[in-house]
Amino acid sequence: MDRPLPMNLTLWILQGLLAVVFAYSGLAKSTMSRQRLIASGQTGIALFPMPVVRVTAVSELLAVIGLLLPWATGTARVLTPLAAAGLCVVMIGAASSHTRLREPWAVAANVLLFAIALTVAVGRFGQLG
C-alpha cells in the first residue's frame, strides 16, 4: 500500500530528479571520449580505465529505468529501491574518486545525490511491506 500522497509525491519527485541526473551522466559516459567527459566536468572518471567508465554508464542507465518503470507499472516494484541503492554505491565510488582528486564541490554533489538515492531506497523499501 502506498504511503499518504505527500510522501509518495516526494519520492516520485526525487526519483525523477535522480533519473534526469543519471540519464545525462550515463548517456555522456557511454558516448563521450575521456577528454570530452573531463572537459564537460565529469572529472572523476580520470582515475578509471574507460571500460570501467562504460560499465558505470550502463549501470546508471539501467538504474534510471529501475527508478521509474517498476514502481509506475506495479511490476517487480522491488527493483525501484534496489536501483536507488545501486546509485548509492555509485555515489560512494564517485565521492571517493573526487576526494582523491581534491574536488570538494564534486564530493558535496555526490553526498547530496547519495542522500537523495538513500531517501528513495528507504522510502520505497518501506512501501513494499
CSV table of C-alpha atoms in Angstrom, one decimal:
chain,number,residue,atom,x,y,z
A,1,MET,CA,0.0,0.0,0.0
A,2,ASP,CA,1.3,3.4,-0.9
A,3,ARG,CA,2.0,6.0,1.8
A,4,PRO,CA,0.0,9.2,2.0
A,5,LEU,CA,0.1,11.4,-1.0
A,6,PRO,CA,2.8,13.9,0.2
A,7,MET,CA,5.3,11.1,0.9
A,8,ASN,CA,4.6,9.3,-2.4
A,9,LEU,CA,4.7,12.6,-4.3
A,10,THR,CA,8.0,13.5,-2.7
A,11,LEU,CA,9.5,10.1,-3.6
A,12,TRP,CA,8.3,10.5,-7.2
A,13,ILE,CA,9.9,13.9,-7.4
A,14,LEU,CA,13.2,12.6,-6.0
A,15,GLN,CA,13.1,9.6,-8.4
A,16,GLY,CA,12.5,11.9,-11.3
A,17,LEU,CA,15.4,14.1,-10.2
A,18,LEU,CA,17.7,11.1,-10.0
A,19,ALA,CA,16.5,9.8,-13.3
A,20,VAL,CA,17.3,13.1,-15.1
A,21,VAL,CA,20.8,13.4,-13.5
A,22,PHE,CA,21.8,9.8,-14.1
A,23,ALA,CA,20.3,9.7,-17.6
A,24,TYR,CA,22.5,12.6,-18.5
A,25,SER,CA,25.5,11.1,-16.8
A,26,GLY,CA,25.0,7.6,-18.2
A,27,LEU,CA,24.5,8.9,-21.8
A,28,ALA,CA,27.6,11.1,-21.5
A,29,LYS,CA,29.8,8.3,-20.1
A,30,SER,CA,28.6,5.9,-22.8
A,31,THR,CA,29.1,8.1,-25.8
A,32,MET,CA,31.9,10.7,-25.0
A,33,SER,CA,35.6,10.3,-25.1
A,34,ARG,CA,37.7,10.5,-21.9
A,35,GLN,CA,38.9,14.0,-22.8
A,36,ARG,CA,35.4,15.3,-23.6
A,37,LEU,CA,34.0,13.8,-20.4
A,38,ILE,CA,36.7,15.5,-18.3
A,39,ALA,CA,36.1,18.8,-20.2
A,40,SER,CA,32.4,18.6,-19.5
A,41,GLY,CA,33.0,18.3,-15.8
A,42,GLN,CA,33.0,14.6,-15.2
A,43,THR,CA,36.5,14.7,-13.8
A,44,GLY,CA,36.0,11.7,-11.5
A,45,ILE,CA,36.5,9.3,-14.5
A,46,ALA,CA,40.1,10.4,-14.8
A,47,LEU,CA,41.1,7.7,-12.2
A,48,PHE,CA,39.4,4.8,-14.0
A,49,PRO,CA,40.0,2.9,-17.3
A,50,MET,CA,37.4,3.6,-20.0
A,51,PRO,CA,35.9,0.1,-19.8
A,52,VAL,CA,35.0,0.8,-16.1
A,53,VAL,CA,33.5,4.1,-17.1
A,54,ARG,CA,31.4,2.4,-19.8
A,55,VAL,CA,30.2,-0.2,-17.3
A,56,THR,CA,29.3,2.5,-14.9
A,57,ALA,CA,27.4,4.3,-17.7
A,58,VAL,CA,25.3,1.2,-18.4
A,59,SER,CA,24.7,0.8,-14.7
A,60,GLU,CA,23.4,4.3,-14.4
A,61,LEU,CA,21.2,3.9,-17.4
A,62,LEU,CA,19.7,0.7,-16.1
A,63,ALA,CA,19.2,2.5,-12.7
A,64,VAL,CA,17.2,5.2,-14.5
A,65,ILE,CA,14.8,2.5,-15.9
A,66,GLY,CA,14.7,0.8,-12.5
A,67,LEU,CA,13.9,4.1,-10.7
A,68,LEU,CA,10.8,4.7,-12.8
A,69,LEU,CA,9.3,1.7,-14.6
A,70,PRO,CA,8.8,-0.9,-11.9
A,71,TRP,CA,7.1,1.5,-9.5
A,72,ALA,CA,5.0,3.1,-12.3
A,73,THR,CA,3.8,-0.2,-13.6
A,74,GLY,CA,3.5,-2.1,-10.3
A,75,THR,CA,5.6,-4.9,-11.8
A,76,ALA,CA,8.6,-6.1,-9.8
A,77,ARG,CA,8.4,-3.0,-7.6
A,78,VAL,CA,11.4,-4.2,-5.5
A,79,LEU,CA,13.6,-3.1,-8.4
A,80,THR,CA,12.9,0.6,-7.7
A,81,PRO,CA,14.5,0.7,-4.2
A,82,LEU,CA,17.2,-1.6,-5.5
A,83,ALA,CA,18.1,0.8,-8.3
A,84,ALA,CA,18.3,3.6,-5.8
A,85,ALA,CA,20.5,1.5,-3.5
A,86,GLY,CA,22.7,0.8,-6.5
A,87,LEU,CA,23.1,4.5,-7.1
A,88,CYS,CA,24.2,4.9,-3.5
A,89,VAL,CA,27.1,2.5,-4.3
A,90,VAL,CA,27.9,4.5,-7.4
A,91,MET,CA,28.0,7.7,-5.4
A,92,ILE,CA,30.3,6.2,-2.8
A,93,GLY,CA,32.8,5.4,-5.6
A,94,ALA,CA,32.3,8.9,-7.2
A,95,ALA,CA,32.9,10.6,-3.8
A,96,SER,CA,36.0,8.6,-3.2
A,97,SER,CA,37.3,9.5,-6.7
A,98,HIS,CA,36.6,13.2,-6.2
A,99,THR,CA,38.1,13.1,-2.8
A,100,ARG,CA,41.4,11.8,-4.2
A,101,LEU,CA,41.2,14.5,-6.9
A,102,ARG,CA,40.7,17.1,-4.1
A,103,GLU,CA,37.4,18.3,-5.6
A,104,PRO,CA,35.3,19.3,-2.6
A,105,TRP,CA,32.3,20.7,-4.6
A,106,ALA,CA,32.1,17.4,-6.6
A,107,VAL,CA,32.2,15.4,-3.3
A,108,ALA,CA,29.4,17.6,-1.9
A,109,ALA,CA,27.3,16.9,-5.1
A,110,ASN,CA,28.0,13.2,-4.6
A,111,VAL,CA,26.9,13.3,-1.0
A,112,LEU,CA,23.7,15.1,-2.0
A,113,LEU,CA,22.9,12.6,-4.7
A,114,PHE,CA,23.7,9.8,-2.2
A,115,ALA,CA,21.3,11.3,0.3
A,116,ILE,CA,18.5,11.6,-2.3
A,117,ALA,CA,19.1,8.0,-3.5
A,118,LEU,CA,19.1,6.7,0.1
A,119,THR,CA,15.8,8.5,0.8
A,120,VAL,CA,14.2,6.9,-2.3
A,121,ALA,CA,15.6,3.4,-1.3
A,122,VAL,CA,14.4,3.6,2.3
A,123,GLY,CA,11.1,5.2,1.3
A,124,ARG,CA,10.3,2.7,-1.4
A,125,PHE,CA,11.5,-0.3,0.6
A,126,GLY,CA,9.2,0.8,3.3
A,127,GLN,CA,6.2,0.9,0.9
A,128,LEU,CA,6.8,-2.7,-0.2
A,129,GLY,CA,5.6,-4.3,3.0
